[in-house]
CSV table of C-alpha atoms in Angstrom, one decimal:
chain,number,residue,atom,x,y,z
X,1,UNK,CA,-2.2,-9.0,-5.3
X,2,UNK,CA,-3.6,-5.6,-6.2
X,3,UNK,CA,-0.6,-2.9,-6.8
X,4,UNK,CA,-0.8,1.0,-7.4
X,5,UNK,CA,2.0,3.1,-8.4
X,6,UNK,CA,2.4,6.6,-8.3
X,7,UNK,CA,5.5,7.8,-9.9
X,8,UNK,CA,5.6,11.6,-8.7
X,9,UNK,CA,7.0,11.4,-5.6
X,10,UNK,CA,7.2,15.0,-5.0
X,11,UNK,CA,6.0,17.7,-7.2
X,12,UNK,CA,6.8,21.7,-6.3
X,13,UNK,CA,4.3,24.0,-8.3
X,14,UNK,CA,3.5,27.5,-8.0
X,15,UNK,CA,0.0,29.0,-7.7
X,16,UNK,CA,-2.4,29.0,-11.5
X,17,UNK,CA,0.2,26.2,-12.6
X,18,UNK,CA,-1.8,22.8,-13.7
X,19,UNK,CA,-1.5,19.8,-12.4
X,20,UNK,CA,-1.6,16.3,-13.3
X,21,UNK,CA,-0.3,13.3,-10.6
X,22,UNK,CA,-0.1,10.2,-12.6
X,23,UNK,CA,-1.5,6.5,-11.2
X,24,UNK,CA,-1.3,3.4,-12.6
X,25,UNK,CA,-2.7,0.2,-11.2
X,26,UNK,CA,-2.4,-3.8,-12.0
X,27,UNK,CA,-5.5,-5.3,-11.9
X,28,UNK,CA,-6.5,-6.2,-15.5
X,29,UNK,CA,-10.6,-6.8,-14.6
X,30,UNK,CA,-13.1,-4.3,-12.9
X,31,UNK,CA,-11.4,-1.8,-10.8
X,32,UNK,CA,-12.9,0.5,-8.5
X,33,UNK,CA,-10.1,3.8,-8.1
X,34,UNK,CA,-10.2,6.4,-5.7
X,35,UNK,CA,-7.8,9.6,-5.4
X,36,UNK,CA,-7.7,10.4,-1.6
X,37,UNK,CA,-5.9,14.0,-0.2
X,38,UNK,CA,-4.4,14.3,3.2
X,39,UNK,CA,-3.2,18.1,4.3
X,40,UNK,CA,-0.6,18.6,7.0
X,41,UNK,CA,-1.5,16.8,10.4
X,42,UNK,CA,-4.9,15.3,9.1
X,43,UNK,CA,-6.4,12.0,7.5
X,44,UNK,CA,-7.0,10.6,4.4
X,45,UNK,CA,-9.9,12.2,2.9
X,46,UNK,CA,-11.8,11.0,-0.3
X,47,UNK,CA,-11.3,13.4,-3.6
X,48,UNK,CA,-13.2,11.6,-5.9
X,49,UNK,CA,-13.8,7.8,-6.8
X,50,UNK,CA,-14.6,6.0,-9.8
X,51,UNK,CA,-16.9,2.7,-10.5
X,52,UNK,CA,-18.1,2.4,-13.9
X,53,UNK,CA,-19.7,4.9,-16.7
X,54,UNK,CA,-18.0,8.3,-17.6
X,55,UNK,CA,-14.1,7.8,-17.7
X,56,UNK,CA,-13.9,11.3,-16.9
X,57,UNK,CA,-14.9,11.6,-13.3
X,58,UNK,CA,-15.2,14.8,-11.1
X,59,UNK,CA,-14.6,15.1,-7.4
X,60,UNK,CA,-14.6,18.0,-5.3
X,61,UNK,CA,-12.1,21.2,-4.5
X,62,UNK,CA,-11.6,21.5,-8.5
X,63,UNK,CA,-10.0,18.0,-9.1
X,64,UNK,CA,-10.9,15.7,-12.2
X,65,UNK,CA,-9.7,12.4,-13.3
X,66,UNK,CA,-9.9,9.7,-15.8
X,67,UNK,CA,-9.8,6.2,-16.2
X,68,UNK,CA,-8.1,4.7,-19.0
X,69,UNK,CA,-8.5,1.5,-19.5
X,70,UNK,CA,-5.9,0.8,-22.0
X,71,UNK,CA,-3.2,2.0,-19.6
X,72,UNK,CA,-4.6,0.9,-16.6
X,73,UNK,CA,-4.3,4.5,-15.2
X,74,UNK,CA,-6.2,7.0,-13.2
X,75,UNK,CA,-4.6,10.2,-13.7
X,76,UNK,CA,-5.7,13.1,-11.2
X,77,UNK,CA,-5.7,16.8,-12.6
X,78,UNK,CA,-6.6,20.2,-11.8
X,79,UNK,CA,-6.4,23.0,-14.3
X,80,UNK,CA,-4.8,25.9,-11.7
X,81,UNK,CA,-3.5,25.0,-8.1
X,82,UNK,CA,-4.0,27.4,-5.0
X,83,UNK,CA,-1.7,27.5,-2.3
X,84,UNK,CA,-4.0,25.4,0.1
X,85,UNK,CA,-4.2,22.4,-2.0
X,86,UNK,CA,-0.4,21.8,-0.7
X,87,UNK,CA,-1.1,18.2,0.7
X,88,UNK,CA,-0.2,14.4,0.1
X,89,UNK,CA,-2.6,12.6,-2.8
X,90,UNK,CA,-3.3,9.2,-2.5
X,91,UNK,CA,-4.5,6.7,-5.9
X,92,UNK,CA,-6.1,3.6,-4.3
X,93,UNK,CA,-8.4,0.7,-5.9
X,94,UNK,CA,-9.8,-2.0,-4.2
X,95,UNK,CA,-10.2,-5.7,-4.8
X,96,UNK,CA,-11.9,-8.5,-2.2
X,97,UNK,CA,-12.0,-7.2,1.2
X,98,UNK,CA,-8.9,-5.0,0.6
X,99,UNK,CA,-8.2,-1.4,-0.4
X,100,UNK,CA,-4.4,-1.0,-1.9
X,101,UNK,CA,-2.8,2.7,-2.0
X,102,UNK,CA,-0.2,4.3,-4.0
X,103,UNK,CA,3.1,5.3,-2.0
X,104,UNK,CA,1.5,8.8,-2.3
X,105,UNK,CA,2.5,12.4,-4.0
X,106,UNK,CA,3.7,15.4,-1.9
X,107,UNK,CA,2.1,18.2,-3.6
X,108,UNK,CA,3.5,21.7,-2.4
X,109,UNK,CA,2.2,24.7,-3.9
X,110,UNK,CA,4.3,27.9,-3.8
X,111,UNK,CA,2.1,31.3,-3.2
J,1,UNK,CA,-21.9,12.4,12.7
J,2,UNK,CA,-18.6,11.2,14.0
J,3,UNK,CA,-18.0,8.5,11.1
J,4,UNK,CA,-14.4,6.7,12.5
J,5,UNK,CA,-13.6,8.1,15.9
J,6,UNK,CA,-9.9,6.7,17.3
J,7,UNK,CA,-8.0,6.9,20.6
J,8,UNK,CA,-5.8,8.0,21.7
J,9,UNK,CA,-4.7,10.9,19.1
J,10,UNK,CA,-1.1,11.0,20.4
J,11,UNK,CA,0.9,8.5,22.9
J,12,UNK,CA,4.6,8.3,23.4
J,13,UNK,CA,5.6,4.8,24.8
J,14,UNK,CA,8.7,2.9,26.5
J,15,UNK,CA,10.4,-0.1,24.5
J,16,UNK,CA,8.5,-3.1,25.7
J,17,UNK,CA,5.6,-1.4,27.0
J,18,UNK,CA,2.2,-2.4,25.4
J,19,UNK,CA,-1.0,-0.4,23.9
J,20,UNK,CA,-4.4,-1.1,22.5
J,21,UNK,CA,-5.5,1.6,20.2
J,22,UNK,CA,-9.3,1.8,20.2
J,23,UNK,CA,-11.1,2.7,16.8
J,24,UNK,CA,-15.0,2.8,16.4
J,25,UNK,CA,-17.3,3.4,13.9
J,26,UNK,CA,-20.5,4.5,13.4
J,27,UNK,CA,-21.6,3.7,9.8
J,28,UNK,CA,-22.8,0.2,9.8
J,29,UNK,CA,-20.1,-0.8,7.9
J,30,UNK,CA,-18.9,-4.6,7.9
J,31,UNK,CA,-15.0,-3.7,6.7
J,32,UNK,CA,-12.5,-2.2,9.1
J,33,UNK,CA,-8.6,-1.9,8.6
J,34,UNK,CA,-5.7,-0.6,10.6
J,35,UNK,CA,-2.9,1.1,8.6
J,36,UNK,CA,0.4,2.2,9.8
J,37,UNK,CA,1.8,5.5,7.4
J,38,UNK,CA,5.3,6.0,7.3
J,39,UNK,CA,7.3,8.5,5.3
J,40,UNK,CA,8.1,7.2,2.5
J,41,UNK,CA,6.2,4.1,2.3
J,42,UNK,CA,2.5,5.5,1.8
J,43,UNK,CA,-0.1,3.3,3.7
J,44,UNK,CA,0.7,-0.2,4.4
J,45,UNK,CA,-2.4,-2.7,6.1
J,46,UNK,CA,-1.7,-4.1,9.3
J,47,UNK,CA,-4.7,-6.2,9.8
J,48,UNK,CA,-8.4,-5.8,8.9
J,49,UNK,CA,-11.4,-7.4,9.4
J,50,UNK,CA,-13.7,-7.9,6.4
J,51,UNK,CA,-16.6,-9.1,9.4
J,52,UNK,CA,-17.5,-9.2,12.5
J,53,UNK,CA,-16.3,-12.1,14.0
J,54,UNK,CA,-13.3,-12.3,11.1
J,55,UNK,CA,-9.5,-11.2,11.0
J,56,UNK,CA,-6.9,-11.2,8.3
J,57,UNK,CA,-3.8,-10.5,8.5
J,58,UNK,CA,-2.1,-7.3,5.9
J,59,UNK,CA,1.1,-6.4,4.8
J,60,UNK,CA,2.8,-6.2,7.9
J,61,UNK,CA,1.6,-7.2,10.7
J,62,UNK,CA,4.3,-8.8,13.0
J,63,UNK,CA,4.3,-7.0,16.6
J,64,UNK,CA,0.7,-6.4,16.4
J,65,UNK,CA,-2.8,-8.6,17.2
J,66,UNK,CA,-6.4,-6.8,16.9
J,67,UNK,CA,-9.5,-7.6,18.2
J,68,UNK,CA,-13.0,-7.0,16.4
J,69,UNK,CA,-14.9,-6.5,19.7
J,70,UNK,CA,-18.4,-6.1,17.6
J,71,UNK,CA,-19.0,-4.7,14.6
J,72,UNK,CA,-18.4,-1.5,15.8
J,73,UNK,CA,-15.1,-1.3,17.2
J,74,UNK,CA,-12.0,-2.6,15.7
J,75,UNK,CA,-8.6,-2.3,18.6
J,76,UNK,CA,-5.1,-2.4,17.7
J,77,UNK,CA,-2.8,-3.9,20.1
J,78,UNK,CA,1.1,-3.6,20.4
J,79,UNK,CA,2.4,-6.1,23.1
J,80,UNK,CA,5.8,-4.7,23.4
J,81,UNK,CA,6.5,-2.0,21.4
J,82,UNK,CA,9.3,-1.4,19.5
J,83,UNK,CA,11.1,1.7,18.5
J,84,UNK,CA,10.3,0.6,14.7
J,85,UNK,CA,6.6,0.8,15.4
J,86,UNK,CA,6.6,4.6,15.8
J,87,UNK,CA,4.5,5.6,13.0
J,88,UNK,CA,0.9,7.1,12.4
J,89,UNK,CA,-1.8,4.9,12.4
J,90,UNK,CA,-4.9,4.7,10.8
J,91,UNK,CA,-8.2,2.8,11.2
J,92,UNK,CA,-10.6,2.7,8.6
J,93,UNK,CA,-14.0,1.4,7.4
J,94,UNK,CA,-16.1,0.3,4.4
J,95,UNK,CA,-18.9,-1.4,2.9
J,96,UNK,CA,-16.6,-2.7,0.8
J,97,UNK,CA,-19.3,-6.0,0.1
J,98,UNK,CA,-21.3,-3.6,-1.4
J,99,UNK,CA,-18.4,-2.7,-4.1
J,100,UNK,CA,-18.6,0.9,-5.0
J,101,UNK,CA,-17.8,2.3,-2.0
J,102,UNK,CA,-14.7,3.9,-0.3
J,103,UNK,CA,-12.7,3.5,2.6
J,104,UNK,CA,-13.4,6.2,5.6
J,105,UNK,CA,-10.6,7.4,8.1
J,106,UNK,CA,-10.4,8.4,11.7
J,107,UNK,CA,-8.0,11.2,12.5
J,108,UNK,CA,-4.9,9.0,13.3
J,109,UNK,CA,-2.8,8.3,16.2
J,110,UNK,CA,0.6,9.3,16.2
J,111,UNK,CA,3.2,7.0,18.2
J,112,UNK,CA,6.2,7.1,19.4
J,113,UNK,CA,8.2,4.6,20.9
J,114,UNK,CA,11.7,5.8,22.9
């Protein structure tokens, strides 16, 4: 089966600092990947997704990631941080009928 | 556009008492999938149905049976719950035959079982 790991379990940051929340997935063939954000009390909400073409994909709130195939990763950036993007980020792919997720990243940003 | 609509949003329960959660959507999509989010432990599949008519079981589904009622609505069903099943739960959807699309969400329900 489909795995995802995200190795930043919790990251503290303060407002203007970058970000980058790493992913890495197993599948060795086509991979769809997704970065999802849920803020305090809500659902899962999609950030940005990537199928095929540009590596470099860009989703919405400020976030970018990109694929790289080599390392099977799907690393999700953002050049300065505000206090309301304090929330839990989600890397997911999907294979079959399936979607697998990542344990998750708590992000907390410090005003 | 509601997109994945589930009930209740919050339910506290008794040990052996039993629930259906109800999820719907309104997309046309043939996928659905009930989740169960723990700290911790990030999403984990319960069951999901890739169609109508279909069910699979996930990751963890012991103390739990669904129902795909049409291709609309997708219910969760705990026949005696258990204080390990309080958790937040999630249904989703997708297209996912069609390949490059994502998975939707409804708001949750949050569960507790005393």
């Amino acid at each position: 089966a489909q795995s995802v790991s995200q190795h930043n379990h919790h990251v503290i940051l303060s407002e203007a600092a970058s970000l980058e929340l790493g992913c890495n997935y197993s599948y060795g063939g086509t991979v769809n990947l997704f970065w999802y954000v849920q803020y305090p009390g809500q659902h899962l909400q999609l950030l940005l997704k990537y199928f095929s073409g540009d590596p470099l994909v860009k989703g919405i709130k400020g976030f970018e990631a990109e694929f790289i195939k080599s390392k099977f990763s799907f690393n999700l950036r953002k050049p300065s941080v505000q206090w309301s993007d304090t929330a839990e980020y989600f890397c997911a792919t999907n294979t079959g009928n399936q979607f697998y997720f990542g344990t998750g990243t708590s992000l907390t940003v410090i005003p | 556009n509601a997109g994945v609509t589930q009930t209740p949003k919050f339910q506290v329960l008794k040990t052996g008492q039993s629930m259906t959660l109800q999820c719907a959507q309104d997309m046309n999509h043939n996928s659905m999938y009930w989740y169960r989010q723990d700290p911790g432990m990030g999403l984990r599949l319960i069951y999901y149905s890739a169609s109508e008519g279909t069910t699979d079981k996930g990751e963890v589904p012991n103390g739990y049976n669904v129902s795909r009622l049409n291709k609309r609505e997708f219910s969760l069903r705990l026949e005696s719950a258990a204080p390990s099943q309080t958790s937040v739960y999630f249904c989703a959807s997708s297209d996912i035959q069609s390949w490059n699309t994502e998975a939707f969400f409804g708001q949750g329900t949050r569960l507790t079982v005393v």
